Coordinates of C-alpha atoms and ligand atoms in Angstrom, one line a residue:
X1 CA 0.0 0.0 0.0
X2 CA 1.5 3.5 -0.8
X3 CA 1.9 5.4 2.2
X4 CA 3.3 9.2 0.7
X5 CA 0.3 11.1 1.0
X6 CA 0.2 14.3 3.1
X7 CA -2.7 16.4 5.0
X8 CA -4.1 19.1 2.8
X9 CA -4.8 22.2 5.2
X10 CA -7.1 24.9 2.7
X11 CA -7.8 28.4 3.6
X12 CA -9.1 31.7 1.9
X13 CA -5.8 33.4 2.7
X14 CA -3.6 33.0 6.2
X15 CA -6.0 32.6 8.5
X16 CA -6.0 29.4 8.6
X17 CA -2.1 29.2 9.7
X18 CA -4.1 29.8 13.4
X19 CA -5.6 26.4 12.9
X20 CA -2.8 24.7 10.9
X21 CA -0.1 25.8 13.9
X22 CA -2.3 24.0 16.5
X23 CA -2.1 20.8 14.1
X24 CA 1.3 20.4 13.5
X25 CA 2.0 21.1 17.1
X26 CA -0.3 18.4 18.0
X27 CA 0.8 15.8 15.0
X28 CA 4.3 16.8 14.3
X29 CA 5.3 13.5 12.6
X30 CA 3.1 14.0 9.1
X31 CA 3.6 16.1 5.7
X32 CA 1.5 19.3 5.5
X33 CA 0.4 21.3 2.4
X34 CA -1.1 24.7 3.2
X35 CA -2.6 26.0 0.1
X36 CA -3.7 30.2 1.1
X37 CA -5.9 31.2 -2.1
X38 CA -4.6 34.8 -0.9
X39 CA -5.3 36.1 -4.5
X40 CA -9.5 36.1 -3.5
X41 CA -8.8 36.7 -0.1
X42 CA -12.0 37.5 1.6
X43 CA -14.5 35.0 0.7
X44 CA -16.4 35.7 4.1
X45 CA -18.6 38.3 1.7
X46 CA -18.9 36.4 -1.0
X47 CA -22.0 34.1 -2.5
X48 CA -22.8 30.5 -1.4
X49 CA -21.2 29.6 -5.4
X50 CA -18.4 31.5 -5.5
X51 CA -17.0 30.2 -2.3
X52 CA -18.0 26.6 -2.8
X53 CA -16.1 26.9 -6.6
X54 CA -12.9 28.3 -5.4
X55 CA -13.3 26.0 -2.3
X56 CA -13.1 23.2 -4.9
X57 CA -10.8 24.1 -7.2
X58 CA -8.3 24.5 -3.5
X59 CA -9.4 21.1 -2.8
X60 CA -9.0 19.8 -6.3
X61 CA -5.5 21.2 -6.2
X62 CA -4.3 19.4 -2.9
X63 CA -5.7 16.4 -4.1
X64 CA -3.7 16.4 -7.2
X65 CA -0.5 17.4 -4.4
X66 CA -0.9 14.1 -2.9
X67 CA -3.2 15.0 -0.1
X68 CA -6.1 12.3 0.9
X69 CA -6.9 14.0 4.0
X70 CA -7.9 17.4 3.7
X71 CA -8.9 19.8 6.3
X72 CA -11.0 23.2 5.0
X73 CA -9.3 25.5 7.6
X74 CA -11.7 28.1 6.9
X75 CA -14.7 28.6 8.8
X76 CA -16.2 30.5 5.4
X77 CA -15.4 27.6 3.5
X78 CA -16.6 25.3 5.8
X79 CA -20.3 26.4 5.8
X80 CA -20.4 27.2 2.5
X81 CA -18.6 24.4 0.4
X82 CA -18.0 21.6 2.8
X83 CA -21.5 19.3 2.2
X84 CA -21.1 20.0 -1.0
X85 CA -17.9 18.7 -1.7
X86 CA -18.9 15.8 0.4
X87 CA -22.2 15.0 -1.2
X88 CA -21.6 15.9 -4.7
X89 CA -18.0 15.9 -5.8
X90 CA -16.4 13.1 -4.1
X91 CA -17.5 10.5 -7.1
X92 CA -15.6 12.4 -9.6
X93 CA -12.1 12.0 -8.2
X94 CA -10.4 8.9 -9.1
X95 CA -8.6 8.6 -5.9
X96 CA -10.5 8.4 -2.4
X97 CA -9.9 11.4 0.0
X98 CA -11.8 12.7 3.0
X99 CA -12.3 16.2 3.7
X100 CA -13.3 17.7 7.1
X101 CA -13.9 21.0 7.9
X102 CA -13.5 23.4 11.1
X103 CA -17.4 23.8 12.1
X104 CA -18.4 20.6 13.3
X105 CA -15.7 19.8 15.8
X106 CA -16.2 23.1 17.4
X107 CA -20.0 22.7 18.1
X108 CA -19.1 19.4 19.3
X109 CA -16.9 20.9 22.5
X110 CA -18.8 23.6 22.6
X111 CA -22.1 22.2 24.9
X112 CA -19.7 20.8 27.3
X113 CA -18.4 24.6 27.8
X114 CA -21.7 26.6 28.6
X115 CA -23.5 27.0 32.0
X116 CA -26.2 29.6 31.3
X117 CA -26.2 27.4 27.5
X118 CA -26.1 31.1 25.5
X119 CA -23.5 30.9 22.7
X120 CA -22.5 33.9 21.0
X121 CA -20.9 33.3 17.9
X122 CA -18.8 36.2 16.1
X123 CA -17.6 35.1 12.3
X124 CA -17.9 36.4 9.0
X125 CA -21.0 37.0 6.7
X126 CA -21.2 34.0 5.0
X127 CA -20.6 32.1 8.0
X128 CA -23.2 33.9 9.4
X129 CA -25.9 34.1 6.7
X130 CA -25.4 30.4 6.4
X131 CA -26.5 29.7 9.7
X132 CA -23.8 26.5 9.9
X133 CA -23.5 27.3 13.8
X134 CA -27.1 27.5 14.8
X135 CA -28.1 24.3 12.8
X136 CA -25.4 22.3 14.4
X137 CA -25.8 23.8 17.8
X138 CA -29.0 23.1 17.5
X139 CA -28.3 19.4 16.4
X140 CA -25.6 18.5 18.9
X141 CA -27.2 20.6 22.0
X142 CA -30.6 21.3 21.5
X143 CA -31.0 23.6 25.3
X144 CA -27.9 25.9 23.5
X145 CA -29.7 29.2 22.2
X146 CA -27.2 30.8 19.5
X147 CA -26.8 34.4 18.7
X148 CA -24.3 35.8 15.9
X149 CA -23.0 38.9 14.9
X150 CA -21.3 39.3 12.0
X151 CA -18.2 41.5 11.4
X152 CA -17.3 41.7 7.8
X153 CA -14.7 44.6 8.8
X154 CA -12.2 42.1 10.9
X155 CA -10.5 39.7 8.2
X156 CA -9.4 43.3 6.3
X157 CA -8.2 44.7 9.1
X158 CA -6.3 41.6 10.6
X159 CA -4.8 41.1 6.7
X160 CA -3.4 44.5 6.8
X161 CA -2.3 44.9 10.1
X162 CA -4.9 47.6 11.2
X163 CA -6.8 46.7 14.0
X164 CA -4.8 47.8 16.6
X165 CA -6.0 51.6 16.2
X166 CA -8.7 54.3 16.5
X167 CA -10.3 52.9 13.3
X168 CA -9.8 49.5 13.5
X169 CA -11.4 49.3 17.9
X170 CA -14.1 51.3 16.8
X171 CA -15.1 48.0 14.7
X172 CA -14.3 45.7 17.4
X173 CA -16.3 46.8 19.7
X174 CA -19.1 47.6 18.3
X175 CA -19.2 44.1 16.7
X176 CA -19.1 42.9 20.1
X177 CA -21.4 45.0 21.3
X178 CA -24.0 44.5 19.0
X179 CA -23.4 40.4 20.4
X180 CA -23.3 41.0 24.1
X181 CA -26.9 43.3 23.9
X182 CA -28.5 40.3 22.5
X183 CA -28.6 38.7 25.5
X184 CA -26.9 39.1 28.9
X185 CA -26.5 35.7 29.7
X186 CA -24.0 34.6 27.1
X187 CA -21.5 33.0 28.6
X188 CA -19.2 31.8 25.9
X189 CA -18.3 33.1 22.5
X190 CA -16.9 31.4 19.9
X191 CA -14.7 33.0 17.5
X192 CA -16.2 31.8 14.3
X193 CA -13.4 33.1 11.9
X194 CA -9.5 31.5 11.5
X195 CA -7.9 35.2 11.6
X196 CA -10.2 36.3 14.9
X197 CA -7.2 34.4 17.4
X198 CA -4.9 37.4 16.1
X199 CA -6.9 39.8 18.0
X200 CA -7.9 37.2 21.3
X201 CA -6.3 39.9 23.2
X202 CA -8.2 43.4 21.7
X203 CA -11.4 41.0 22.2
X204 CA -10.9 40.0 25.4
X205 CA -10.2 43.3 27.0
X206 CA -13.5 44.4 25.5
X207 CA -15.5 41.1 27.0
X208 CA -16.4 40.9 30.3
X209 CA -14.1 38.2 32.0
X210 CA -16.7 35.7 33.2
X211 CA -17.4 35.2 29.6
X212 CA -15.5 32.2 27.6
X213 CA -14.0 33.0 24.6
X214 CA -12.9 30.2 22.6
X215 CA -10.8 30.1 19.3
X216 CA -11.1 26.8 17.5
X217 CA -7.4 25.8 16.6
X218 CA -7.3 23.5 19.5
X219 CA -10.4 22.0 19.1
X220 CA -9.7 21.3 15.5
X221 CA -6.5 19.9 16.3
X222 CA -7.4 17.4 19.1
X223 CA -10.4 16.2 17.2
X224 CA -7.9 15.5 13.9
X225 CA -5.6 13.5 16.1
X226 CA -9.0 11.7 17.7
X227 CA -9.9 11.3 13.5
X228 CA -6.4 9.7 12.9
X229 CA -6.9 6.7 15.7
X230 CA -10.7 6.0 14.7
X231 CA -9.5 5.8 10.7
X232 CA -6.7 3.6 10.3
X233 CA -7.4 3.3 6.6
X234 CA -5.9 7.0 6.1
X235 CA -3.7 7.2 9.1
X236 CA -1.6 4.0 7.5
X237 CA -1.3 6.2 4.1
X238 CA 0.0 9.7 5.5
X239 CA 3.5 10.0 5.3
X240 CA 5.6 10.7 8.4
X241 CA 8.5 13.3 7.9
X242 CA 7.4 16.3 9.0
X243 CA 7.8 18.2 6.0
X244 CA 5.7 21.0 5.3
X245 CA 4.7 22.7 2.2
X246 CA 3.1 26.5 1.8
X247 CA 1.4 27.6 -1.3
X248 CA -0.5 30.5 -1.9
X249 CA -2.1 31.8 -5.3
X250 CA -0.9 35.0 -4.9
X251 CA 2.5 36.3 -4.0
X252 CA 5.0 34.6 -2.0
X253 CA 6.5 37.2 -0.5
X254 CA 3.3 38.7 0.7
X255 CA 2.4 35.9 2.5
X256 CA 5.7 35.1 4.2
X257 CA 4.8 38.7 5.3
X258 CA 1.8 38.1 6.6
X259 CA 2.6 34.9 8.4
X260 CA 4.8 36.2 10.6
X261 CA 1.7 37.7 12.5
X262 CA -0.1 34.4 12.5
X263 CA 3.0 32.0 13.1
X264 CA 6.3 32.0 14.7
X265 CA 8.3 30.1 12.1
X266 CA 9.5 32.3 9.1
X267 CA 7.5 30.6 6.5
X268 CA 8.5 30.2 2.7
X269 CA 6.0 29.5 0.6
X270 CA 5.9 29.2 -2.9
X271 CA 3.1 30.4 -5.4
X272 CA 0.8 28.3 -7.3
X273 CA -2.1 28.5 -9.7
X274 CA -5.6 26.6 -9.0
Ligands
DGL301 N1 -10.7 32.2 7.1 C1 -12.0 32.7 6.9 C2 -12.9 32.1 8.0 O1 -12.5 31.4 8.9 C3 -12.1 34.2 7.0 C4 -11.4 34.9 5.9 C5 -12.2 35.2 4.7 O2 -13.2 36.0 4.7 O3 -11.8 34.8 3.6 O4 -14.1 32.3 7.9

């Protein structure tokens, strides 16, 4: 059996580098591709098809990389392309691959984490207008009442390093205003967007502290590693080397730029076209 395949790690941009740390830290021993598609960074404003196309072609490309494990480390992406993929694509590819997404395994830990069982959820449009959170809240913890704000203003100011000023905290807290008048009992808020870890500190200091806030990187990461012991059948065909592989469709240097706010490595990444 051939056993050179690598995880796949997808993401609109570099966002996704929050969630993709917390895996390699927890599975060092594996081959990574991280494929950023920083050329249509945001798709958090964009249509239910536009992000499920370019969410494809991404996931076409790592599939032709040699990936047969493939994690859509976009929350975006996750609502908007994920079931589709799954349901509809999955016959045309020759070779078998799963693909998992970052929505699900936070909603799973997420019941086990509130008390007064209000969830706020702060994320992007699309994640937002697709409702992915409330219906699988509502699924997995049927006593959790969900309320969202979007803030279509964070992923532009994260990407260009402009949040931490009088323009920038004006949008953050009103955003989390706008969530914490919906109902004073929320307890725990998830941030529902890959770049929101960036600014964990800006968020918290505008929360009060009794309040949870979780970033999903973690979760995502421990329930991979969970994924890996249940499914032998793909564990047995990932290669262990611990290389690691950066792509981005835009350009390279940009994005080496860029990482350095999300990771502590200096990153090299090379640019590709999907
Ligand atoms: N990474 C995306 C997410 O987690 C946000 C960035 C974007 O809008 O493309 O939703």
């Amino acid at each position: 059996m051939d056993s050179n395949y690598s995880i796949g790690v997808f993401d609109s941009g570099v966002g996704g580098l929050t969630v993709f740390e917390e895996i390699v830290n927890a599975l060092p021993q594996y081959n990574f591709i991280y494929l950023g598609d920083n050329a249509r960074v945001p798709y958090g404003t964009r249509s239910f098809d536009t992000v499920y196309q370019y969410t494809l072609e991404g996931v076409t490309k790592l599939h032709e990389l040699g990936c047969r494990l493939i994690i859509i480390a976009c929350n975006t992406a996750s609502a908007k392309a994920l079931r589709t993929i799954q349901q509809n694509d999955f016959l045309k590819f020759e070779q078998p691959f799963k693909v998992l997404g970052v929505i699900r395994p936070t909603t799973e830990e997420i019941g086990g984490l509130t008390k007064t069982n209000k969830v706020g959820i702060l994320a992007t449009s699309g994640t937002v207008n697709s409702q992915s959170y409330v219906i699988e809240l509502n699924k997995l913890h049927p006593q959790v009442q969900v309320f969202q704000e979007a803030c279509p203003m964070w992923v532009p100011l994260i990407e260009n390093n402009d949040f931490n000023n009088e323009g920038g905290l004006y949008f953050i807290k009103k955003n989390i205003q706008n969530l914490l008048s919906q109902s004073p009992d929320i307890d725990t808020i998830i941030l529902g967007c890959t770049h929101y870890p960036l600014i964990m500190d800006i968020i918290k200091q505008n929360i009060p502290s009794h309040i949870k806030v979780v970033s999903q990187g973690n979760i995502v990461a421990s329930s991979l590693k969970d994924y890996l012991i249940r499914h032998t059948e793909i564990e047995t065909i990932l290669q262990k080397e611990g290389k690691r592989l950066f792509l981005t469709t835009e350009d390279p240097n940009l994005f080496d730029e860029k990482a350095k706010l999300f990771v502590k490595n200096q990153i090299n990444s090379q640019i590709i076209e999907i």
